[in-house]
XYZ file of C-alpha atoms in Angstrom:
632
model
C -26.268 15.904 -9.757
C -22.675 15.779 -8.551
C -23.622 17.580 -5.342
C -26.495 15.146 -4.805
C -24.140 12.174 -5.179
C -21.584 13.649 -2.778
C -24.293 14.518 -0.236
C -25.828 11.033 -0.337
C -22.389 9.416 -0.185
C -21.391 11.366 2.921
C -24.809 10.809 4.500
C -24.469 7.036 4.103
C -21.007 7.085 5.682
C -22.317 9.118 8.627
C -25.328 6.810 9.065
C -23.184 3.671 9.121
C -20.699 5.193 11.555
C -23.496 6.453 13.792
C -25.131 3.023 13.740
C -21.957 1.342 15.041
C -21.926 3.717 18.017
C -25.622 3.189 18.715
C -25.102 -0.573 18.523
C -22.554 -0.304 21.324
C -25.252 0.994 23.696
C -28.557 -0.314 22.286
C -27.548 -3.658 20.804
C -27.395 -5.308 17.397
C -31.118 -5.994 17.135
C -31.949 -2.316 17.728
C -29.762 -0.935 14.917
C -30.873 -3.750 12.633
C -34.494 -2.774 13.151
C -34.189 1.027 13.288
C -31.309 1.791 10.900
C -30.045 -0.987 8.646
C -33.458 -2.587 8.114
C -35.614 0.495 7.557
C -36.813 1.692 4.163
C -34.985 5.013 4.165
C -31.556 3.371 4.550
C -32.205 1.213 1.484
C -33.580 4.287 -0.300
C -30.340 6.172 0.301
C -28.380 3.426 -1.426
C -30.933 3.194 -4.243
C -30.971 6.931 -4.973
C -27.159 7.060 -4.799
C -26.927 4.161 -7.261
C -29.383 5.690 -9.751
C -27.765 9.127 -9.536
C -24.300 7.614 -9.967
C -25.396 5.651 -13.039
C -26.858 8.809 -14.560
C -23.660 10.720 -13.847
C -21.574 7.888 -15.321
C -23.543 8.073 -18.572
C -23.308 11.850 -18.597
C -19.506 11.672 -18.245
C -19.251 8.996 -20.981
C -17.458 6.662 -18.619
C -18.496 3.753 -20.853
C -15.608 4.747 -23.112
C -13.218 3.538 -20.379
C -14.371 -0.036 -20.020
C -12.085 -1.032 -17.140
C -13.274 1.817 -14.923
C -16.834 1.320 -16.111
C -16.695 -2.356 -15.130
C -15.473 -1.428 -11.649
C -18.404 0.911 -11.053
C -20.969 -1.467 -12.533
C -19.724 -4.266 -10.286
C -20.719 -2.250 -7.217
C -24.135 -1.657 -8.767
C -24.552 -5.405 -9.263
C -23.423 -6.065 -5.676
C -25.952 -3.540 -4.368
C -28.679 -5.104 -6.517
C -27.765 -8.494 -5.073
C -27.955 -7.051 -1.557
C -31.387 -5.588 -2.348
C -32.639 -8.909 -3.708
C -31.337 -10.628 -0.575
C -33.043 -8.036 1.618
C -36.386 -8.449 -0.183
C -36.495 -12.183 -0.883
C -34.157 -14.004 1.492
C -35.610 -16.174 4.230
C -33.730 -16.839 7.455
C -34.671 -18.924 10.450
C -33.233 -21.151 13.163
C -34.262 -24.769 13.555
C -33.607 -27.211 16.384
C -32.878 -30.865 15.623
C -32.560 -33.863 17.920
C -30.854 -37.082 16.911
C -33.305 -39.430 15.164
C -36.253 -36.998 15.238
C -37.511 -36.077 11.724
C -37.998 -32.410 10.878
C -39.913 -31.011 7.902
C -37.648 -28.407 6.356
C -40.325 -27.761 3.708
C -43.607 -29.373 2.905
C -41.788 -31.805 0.604
C -38.389 -32.056 2.266
C -37.761 -33.976 5.493
C -34.432 -34.031 7.305
C -33.143 -35.938 10.336
C -30.112 -35.348 12.528
C -28.151 -38.581 12.369
C -25.200 -37.555 14.488
C -23.565 -34.576 16.085
C -19.868 -34.748 16.895
C -17.233 -32.479 18.359
C -13.806 -32.882 16.787
C -11.078 -31.916 19.258
C -7.468 -31.037 18.747
C -5.429 -34.241 19.163
C -4.687 -34.949 22.804
C -6.825 -32.054 24.118
C -10.433 -31.206 24.828
C -10.201 -27.967 22.825
C -12.760 -28.078 19.973
C -11.387 -28.105 16.443
C -14.755 -28.376 14.668
C -18.457 -28.965 15.249
C -20.080 -31.331 12.752
C -23.709 -32.290 12.207
C -24.568 -35.208 9.925
C -28.004 -34.624 8.379
C -30.034 -37.304 6.596
C -32.034 -36.102 3.615
C -33.613 -39.118 2.044
C -30.742 -41.421 1.167
C -28.256 -38.552 1.164
C -25.997 -37.549 4.034
C -25.257 -33.835 4.314
C -22.380 -32.648 6.508
C -22.753 -29.270 8.238
C -19.714 -27.881 10.050
C -18.329 -24.518 11.088
C -16.874 -23.707 7.675
C -19.002 -25.942 5.509
C -22.597 -24.978 4.841
C -24.964 -27.786 3.976
C -27.274 -27.341 0.971
C -30.668 -29.048 0.733
C -33.075 -27.908 -2.013
C -31.422 -24.442 -2.047
C -31.850 -24.174 1.718
C -28.478 -23.543 3.286
C -27.854 -24.985 6.753
C -25.064 -23.710 8.962
C -23.919 -24.631 12.459
C -24.972 -22.343 15.311
C -24.963 -24.176 18.640
C -25.497 -27.591 20.213
C -27.331 -29.057 23.193
C -25.413 -29.758 26.364
C -26.044 -33.487 26.047
C -24.625 -33.573 22.524
C -27.829 -35.078 21.098
C -29.237 -31.959 19.531
C -28.181 -28.926 17.511
C -29.455 -25.541 16.483
C -28.904 -24.794 12.813
C -29.324 -21.571 10.963
C -31.385 -21.840 7.779
C -31.056 -19.455 4.881
C -32.912 -19.443 1.573
C -31.388 -16.909 -0.809
C -30.650 -18.492 -4.212
C -31.035 -15.277 -6.186
C -29.401 -12.595 -4.054
C -26.251 -14.649 -3.434
C -25.912 -15.500 -7.133
C -26.229 -11.850 -8.159
C -23.847 -10.698 -5.418
C -21.208 -13.291 -6.288
C -21.478 -12.296 -9.947
C -20.809 -8.725 -8.802
C -17.739 -9.939 -6.921
C -16.498 -11.603 -10.118
C -17.096 -8.417 -12.094
C -15.216 -6.497 -9.414
C -12.199 -8.795 -9.645
C -12.152 -8.550 -13.443
C -12.530 -4.771 -13.188
C -9.589 -4.500 -10.784
C -7.366 -6.595 -13.058
C -8.491 -4.635 -16.119
C -7.814 -1.330 -14.366
C -4.326 -2.420 -13.366
C -3.547 -3.493 -16.942
C -5.321 -0.650 -18.739
C -3.359 2.054 -20.503
C -6.213 4.533 -20.107
C -6.038 5.070 -16.348
C -3.939 7.562 -14.401
C -1.730 4.861 -12.905
C 0.878 4.938 -15.672
C 1.335 8.698 -15.590
C 1.428 8.614 -11.784
C 4.089 5.906 -11.934
C 6.280 8.026 -14.213
C 5.924 10.976 -11.852
C 6.358 8.938 -8.695
C 9.188 6.548 -9.559
C 11.865 8.905 -8.314
C 10.232 9.748 -4.979
C 9.677 6.044 -4.456
C 13.441 5.906 -4.106
C 13.142 8.552 -1.431
C 10.525 6.885 0.737
C 13.122 6.414 3.427
C 13.863 10.117 3.182
C 10.232 10.770 4.030
C 10.117 8.338 6.916
C 13.517 9.426 8.186
C 12.338 13.014 8.448
C 9.386 11.897 10.575
C 11.083 9.439 12.895
C 14.439 9.211 14.600
C 16.035 5.973 13.497
C 19.401 4.383 14.113
C 19.262 2.572 10.778
C 22.290 2.971 8.492
C 22.151 5.600 5.795
C 21.034 4.524 2.314
C 23.995 4.191 -0.035
C 23.926 3.401 -3.734
C 25.745 0.452 -5.253
C 29.515 1.020 -5.007
C 30.174 -0.066 -8.613
C 27.547 2.337 -9.922
C 28.992 5.089 -7.723
C 32.467 4.371 -9.136
C 31.259 4.571 -12.742
C 29.317 7.755 -12.051
C 32.552 9.171 -10.676
C 34.182 8.713 -14.098
C 31.710 11.075 -15.810
C 33.325 14.382 -16.757
C 32.059 17.612 -15.224
C 32.840 21.326 -15.424
C 34.185 22.182 -11.974
C 36.277 25.142 -10.864
C 36.541 26.155 -14.507
C 38.136 22.880 -15.543
C 36.912 19.558 -16.867
C 37.485 16.707 -14.443
C 35.836 13.475 -13.264
C 32.857 13.802 -10.965
C 34.899 11.802 -8.501
C 37.032 14.879 -7.887
C 33.934 16.932 -7.137
C 32.822 14.177 -4.768
C 36.159 14.309 -2.952
C 35.995 18.085 -2.493
C 32.356 17.933 -1.412
C 33.061 15.219 1.148
C 36.097 17.093 2.428
C 34.022 20.235 2.987
C 31.223 18.325 4.690
C 33.211 15.920 6.869
C 36.795 17.200 6.956
C 38.243 14.153 5.176
C 38.172 12.448 1.786
C 35.740 9.834 3.080
C 33.203 9.507 5.878
C 33.089 6.510 8.171
C 33.389 3.573 5.761
C 31.812 5.408 2.854
C 33.891 6.585 -0.086
C 33.504 10.090 -1.451
C 31.594 8.773 -4.466
C 29.181 6.924 -2.220
C 28.636 10.018 -0.064
C 28.187 12.400 -3.001
C 25.940 10.286 -5.206
C 23.963 8.810 -2.323
C 23.298 12.369 -1.119
C 22.178 13.200 -4.656
C 19.474 10.499 -4.517
C 18.718 10.070 -0.803
C 19.480 13.629 0.171
C 17.188 14.103 3.174
C 18.740 11.494 5.531
C 22.254 12.522 4.427
C 21.492 16.194 4.995
C 20.076 15.424 8.405
C 23.055 13.279 9.377
C 25.885 15.502 8.140
C 24.345 18.952 8.409
C 21.231 19.228 10.584
C 22.475 16.912 13.334
C 25.611 19.020 13.780
C 24.473 22.646 13.339
C 27.003 24.024 15.841
C 29.982 22.244 14.332
C 32.767 24.531 13.159
C 32.157 25.706 9.600
C 28.402 25.033 9.730
C 27.531 28.080 7.652
C 30.150 27.158 5.055
C 28.746 23.653 4.850
C 25.247 25.034 4.374
C 26.543 27.144 1.492
C 28.131 24.048 -0.054
C 24.842 22.146 0.247
C 23.002 25.056 -1.356
C 25.436 25.002 -4.286
C 24.919 21.247 -4.502
C 21.127 21.637 -4.741
C 21.473 24.417 -7.306
C 23.345 22.052 -9.627
C 26.690 23.891 -9.540
C 28.526 20.613 -8.876
C 26.765 18.610 -11.604
C 27.340 20.497 -14.842
C 27.860 17.328 -16.865
C 26.049 18.107 -20.149
C 28.139 20.190 -22.557
C 26.768 21.721 -25.742
C 28.650 23.782 -28.303
C 26.799 26.769 -29.703
C 29.055 28.379 -32.261
C 32.540 28.462 -30.750
C 31.306 28.598 -27.149
C 30.811 25.500 -25.012
C 28.175 25.741 -22.325
C 27.652 23.168 -19.554
C 24.252 22.339 -18.109
C 23.065 20.480 -15.023
C 20.346 17.822 -15.236
C 16.810 18.851 -14.392
C 14.140 21.219 -15.536
C 16.055 24.462 -16.236
C 15.218 26.427 -19.362
C 17.659 25.524 -22.153
C 18.578 27.667 -25.177
C 16.375 27.210 -28.217
C 19.454 26.399 -30.297
C 19.654 23.001 -28.585
C 17.509 20.462 -30.496
C 14.523 18.900 -28.735
C 16.176 15.461 -28.637
C 19.259 16.790 -26.843
C 17.111 18.915 -24.514
C 15.150 15.841 -23.518
C 18.346 13.926 -22.784
C 19.775 16.744 -20.662
C 16.573 17.080 -18.628
C 15.636 13.424 -18.236
C 18.725 11.211 -18.362
C 19.556 11.641 -14.673
C 15.950 10.804 -13.762
C 16.274 7.617 -15.789
C 19.582 6.880 -14.094
C 18.028 7.467 -10.660
C 15.167 5.152 -11.533
C 17.578 2.428 -12.618
C 19.625 2.808 -9.435
C 16.754 2.699 -6.965
C 15.064 -0.221 -8.716
C 18.263 -2.265 -8.750
C 18.745 -2.292 -12.533
C 22.550 -2.233 -12.509
C 22.991 -3.013 -16.206
C 20.576 -0.253 -17.182
C 22.367 2.164 -14.863
C 25.681 1.310 -16.496
C 24.086 1.759 -19.925
C 22.761 5.237 -19.042
C 26.135 6.264 -17.631
C 27.739 5.120 -20.902
C 25.205 7.171 -22.875
C 26.026 10.280 -20.832
C 29.724 9.766 -21.633
C 28.873 9.233 -25.307
C 26.843 12.454 -25.272
C 29.881 14.295 -23.892
C 32.167 12.837 -26.558
C 29.727 13.681 -29.340
C 29.374 17.239 -28.129
C 32.982 18.156 -27.200
C 35.133 15.060 -27.652
C 38.049 17.183 -28.862
C 38.389 19.035 -25.539
C 37.690 16.258 -23.046
C 40.613 15.030 -20.915
C 42.464 12.008 -22.277
C 41.778 8.531 -20.919
C 45.208 8.388 -19.282
C 44.677 11.704 -17.530
C 41.272 10.625 -16.294
C 42.585 7.284 -14.995
C 45.353 9.064 -13.159
C 42.929 11.383 -11.412
C 40.622 8.481 -10.542
C 43.510 6.485 -9.123
C 44.170 9.324 -6.747
C 40.552 9.175 -5.589
C 40.284 5.387 -5.427
C 37.072 3.964 -3.918
C 36.847 1.827 -0.842
C 34.072 -0.753 -0.878
C 31.479 -1.317 1.784
C 28.826 -3.962 2.128
C 25.663 -3.824 4.155
C 24.789 -6.939 6.151
C 21.072 -7.537 6.431
C 20.146 -9.330 9.659
C 16.582 -10.575 9.652
C 14.866 -13.418 11.509
C 11.332 -14.749 11.004
C 10.112 -15.889 14.425
C 6.514 -16.390 13.372
C 7.524 -19.713 11.840
C 7.869 -21.196 15.322
C 4.445 -19.880 16.344
C 2.939 -21.344 13.167
C 4.606 -24.688 13.776
C 3.595 -24.854 17.454
C -0.019 -23.729 16.954
C -0.622 -25.637 13.737
C -2.265 -22.708 11.937
C -1.264 -19.530 10.185
C -0.895 -16.960 12.981
C -3.602 -14.486 11.998
C -6.282 -15.164 14.589
C -6.031 -12.097 16.864
C -4.671 -8.566 17.070
C -1.308 -9.662 18.401
C -0.816 -12.196 15.624
C -1.942 -9.875 12.836
C 0.578 -7.244 13.916
C 3.280 -9.854 14.332
C 2.460 -11.347 10.946
C 2.547 -7.954 9.259
C 5.986 -7.288 10.743
C 7.157 -10.668 9.463
C 5.766 -9.989 5.978
C 7.507 -6.615 5.845
C 10.820 -8.195 6.818
C 10.431 -10.958 4.225
C 9.585 -8.363 1.564
C 12.719 -6.491 2.569
C 14.860 -9.576 2.001
C 13.222 -10.325 -1.347
C 12.987 -6.809 -2.771
C 15.728 -4.668 -1.291
C 18.156 -5.352 -4.149
C 15.615 -4.171 -6.704
C 13.986 -1.492 -4.572
C 16.673 -0.112 -2.287
C 14.251 1.855 -0.151
C 12.806 -1.433 1.124
C 16.009 -1.922 3.096
C 14.894 0.956 5.319
C 11.126 0.992 5.075
C 10.664 -2.693 5.886
C 12.487 -2.779 9.238
C 11.091 0.598 10.311
C 7.493 -0.353 9.524
C 8.062 -3.779 11.106
C 9.234 -2.098 14.323
C 5.982 -0.102 14.453
C 3.976 -3.315 14.018
C 5.978 -5.057 16.728
C 5.384 -2.128 19.063
C 1.634 -2.455 18.549
C 1.877 -6.238 19.029
C 3.699 -5.677 22.309
C 0.974 -3.247 23.437
C -1.644 -5.936 22.723
C 0.427 -8.642 24.385
C -2.625 -10.386 25.862
C -2.868 -12.327 22.618
C 0.739 -13.442 22.699
C -0.082 -16.818 24.221
C -0.337 -19.641 21.729
C -3.867 -21.049 21.839
C -5.857 -23.420 19.609
C -7.719 -21.792 16.767
C -11.439 -21.603 17.436
C -13.543 -23.661 14.983
C -15.056 -20.727 13.103
C -11.560 -19.566 12.107
C -10.630 -22.916 10.596
C -10.853 -21.609 7.054
C -8.234 -21.075 4.339
C -10.045 -17.857 3.441
C -9.015 -16.388 6.789
C -5.342 -15.903 5.961
C -5.994 -14.329 2.550
C -8.753 -12.107 3.932
C -6.662 -10.787 6.830
C -3.448 -10.474 4.836
C -4.988 -8.384 2.040
C -6.729 -6.088 4.514
C -3.584 -5.628 6.631
C -1.509 -4.834 3.539
C -4.074 -2.203 2.571
C -3.886 -0.677 6.046
C -0.095 -0.572 5.775
C -0.330 1.350 2.496
C -2.844 3.764 4.019
C -0.411 4.340 6.886
C 2.336 5.069 4.389
C 0.096 7.577 2.608
C -0.579 9.253 5.934
C 3.167 9.621 6.516
C 3.626 10.877 2.964
C 0.999 13.506 3.703
C 2.778 14.644 6.855
C 6.043 14.866 4.969
C 4.442 16.797 2.111
C 3.007 19.366 4.514
C 6.360 19.548 6.284
C 8.062 20.282 2.950
C 5.579 22.984 2.027
C 5.890 24.701 5.415
C 9.687 24.667 5.665
C 10.569 24.901 1.966
C 12.374 21.585 1.812
C 14.094 20.971 -1.530
C 11.734 18.361 -2.855
C 9.005 18.138 -5.465
C 5.574 18.265 -3.826
C 4.092 17.165 -7.133
C 6.072 13.941 -7.077
C 5.217 13.167 -3.461
C 1.575 13.661 -4.359
C 1.956 11.404 -7.403
C 3.483 8.690 -5.235
C 0.649 8.900 -2.718
C -1.957 8.804 -5.482
C -0.205 5.834 -7.075
C -0.257 3.903 -3.796
C -3.959 4.640 -3.452
C -4.850 2.211 -6.257
C -3.328 -0.978 -4.793
C -4.411 0.055 -1.286
C -8.068 0.390 -2.276
C -7.966 -2.726 -4.440
C -6.458 -4.774 -1.608
C -9.012 -3.501 0.889
C -11.843 -4.167 -1.558
C -10.655 -7.706 -2.221
C -10.158 -8.266 1.500
C -13.666 -7.062 2.365
C -15.384 -9.249 -0.185
C -13.218 -12.254 0.615
C -14.390 -11.756 4.176
C -17.977 -11.675 2.906
C -17.483 -14.991 1.099
C -15.911 -16.468 4.236
C -18.849 -15.283 6.350
C -21.292 -16.764 3.861
C -19.506 -20.105 4.017
C -19.171 -20.052 7.801
C -22.556 -18.813 9.012
C -24.654 -18.393 5.875
C -24.729 -14.600 5.715
C -22.259 -12.619 3.621
C -22.973 -9.270 5.292
C -24.316 -8.617 8.772
C -23.368 -4.968 9.453
C -21.002 -5.991 12.212
C -19.021 -2.917 13.431
C -15.770 -4.201 11.882
C -17.519 -4.827 8.550
C -19.201 -1.443 8.712
C -16.026 0.476 9.470
C -14.066 -1.420 6.820
C -16.738 -0.300 4.335
C -16.539 3.264 5.679
C -12.755 3.196 5.233
C -13.139 1.968 1.665
C -15.687 4.671 0.865
C -13.559 7.417 2.412
C -10.416 6.420 0.533
C -12.314 5.950 -2.740
C -13.223 9.649 -2.846
C -9.751 10.955 -3.919
C -9.831 8.590 -6.912
C -12.522 10.861 -8.350
C -10.378 13.992 -8.486
C -11.578 14.663 -12.039
C -15.033 15.291 -10.579
C -13.901 16.788 -7.262
C -11.422 19.490 -8.189
C -10.206 20.088 -4.637
C -8.149 16.899 -4.801
C -6.046 18.422 -7.577
C -4.583 20.722 -4.919
C -1.691 18.835 -3.259
C -2.103 20.439 0.170
C -5.824 19.625 0.351
C -5.183 16.101 -0.901
C -2.563 15.375 1.753
C -4.612 16.890 4.575
C -7.473 14.634 3.492
C -5.235 11.547 3.413
C -3.913 12.310 6.889
C -7.448 12.740 8.223
C -8.697 9.626 6.406
C -6.291 7.441 8.363
C -8.510 8.020 11.393
C -10.983 5.606 9.770
C -8.268 2.924 9.663
C -7.476 3.476 13.336
C -11.144 3.181 14.269
C -11.566 0.081 12.094
C -8.666 -1.753 13.673
C -8.307 -0.366 17.182
C -11.661 1.332 17.818
C -13.693 -1.751 16.993
C -11.330 -4.079 18.850
C -11.208 -2.105 22.087
C -14.347 0.063 22.109
C -17.173 -0.886 19.766
C -16.900 -4.671 20.017
C -18.698 -7.108 17.739
C -17.903 -10.473 16.193
C -14.603 -9.185 14.789
C -13.305 -7.617 17.987
C -10.748 -10.414 18.361
C -8.776 -9.322 15.269
């Protein structure tokens, strides 16, 4: 049954993709008649739905209500689409001012007035409005307002050149729309329930991924050459970490001393640029890839390169971070944080602290929780005192050594401007109406998120500007849309901004997963010191919000289309490829059923390849396939 589901799923994706190519050469009517409207296409969906329901029951998915609700919502949406396909009536009627028209045998309508609303001071149309008389009732039909008369929905299509007549689309679908919208509601509830549920994989993925989230800039930095400043941890946290005792050169001393020696060996002085030794040492500990590239890989021929590589190797092996002492009998042994095998004599509670406390400290640092970071540092010091307080250096001795290695502070100015505000103000609408504006808007959003979140999530300080630069580059390449023009009437909808924004955010996350995949493969090929498992966990964690955002964006677009021209799904190439993208990215969520996705290398290769669907959806449709959505 699983093979049948996978086969049907892939076959549907191929059919939809093939149909968009055929439409390019044979037209919309042809694919509507020979692919989307034929019995076998509906049968594929029907068989897939029935087989999926059977498999769901077989796997007892009903025990996980949030996930069950998500899957059932798609069944309801497909049922609504089937009801629409079988029962909906669509037609076009032509009305002239003052001439009665029998909409049904018992319902007569008359066009009272047709008017074009222009932008103030121009002849550019803002809206097209038809005033329809139905008995004593006046019904307004405009570009984003469908008129409703006895469950017949009227929507604006075109108008006569003399302004005295209009062509209106007519749709009668009271049942299919109701069922479909109920499915949308179920989908929204299912998404919220999944995000809040304790029985999904998201929580475990978060615990695995929280540390590599701090290293997202490391990943991007290894893929692109950037002149951005190096990531540096908070100077106060670095100073307090420097006061932790460590076993170094067979003596107990503050970590600050180790930091000084490390920085001296790497740079030739007790500091580097404006960074103190503590900032260099502890920032390298957390954001090691950009620091390694800057101080080691970028200067391979510098005198002492081999010695510096040996120092870095000792650093990665934990020889500079033996900060956890434990007395077994009369002997005191020191251990580095991490996953090394500890003696059985150490109780489980202490073993857990030795292995996990630095991960907790890293999490607190990268998420901007200064107080929590200070608390964890204090607990590490308390652990040292409890274990070997009688042999630790005195407070006076420690302060003396720290005074010698005093920190110098450095602050990072963040220079960001939001130029889209001027475009918004001048055009009078949210700038999301074409490819240029969507890329420009995405860059602006990323920069705003950087300002808001960089203190809590330090990696945003680097990811935001870098991703924004990529968006601006694309916007510059599509510069034909850079001119400020009035918004066409069909786009005069508040649903537009939410629809486009959610979809663009999803595409941004998919792009990030693609880069994560490249980095993961790079690590596996060149044995980079990094946990492939954690990179995979981060990518899998990002998959949930990415898919949810794309799903919400697609169905918001369907609602917008239904309000604007009375049809919530028309198999336009952009719609079709957005659905294909959603279906492709939904597959890795089912790794429990498809075991190949449990293999990190296969998973990342798939995620890299899947991004091709995003490129086709955004660029391929815009510049090659065409369709109603080719403007954005």
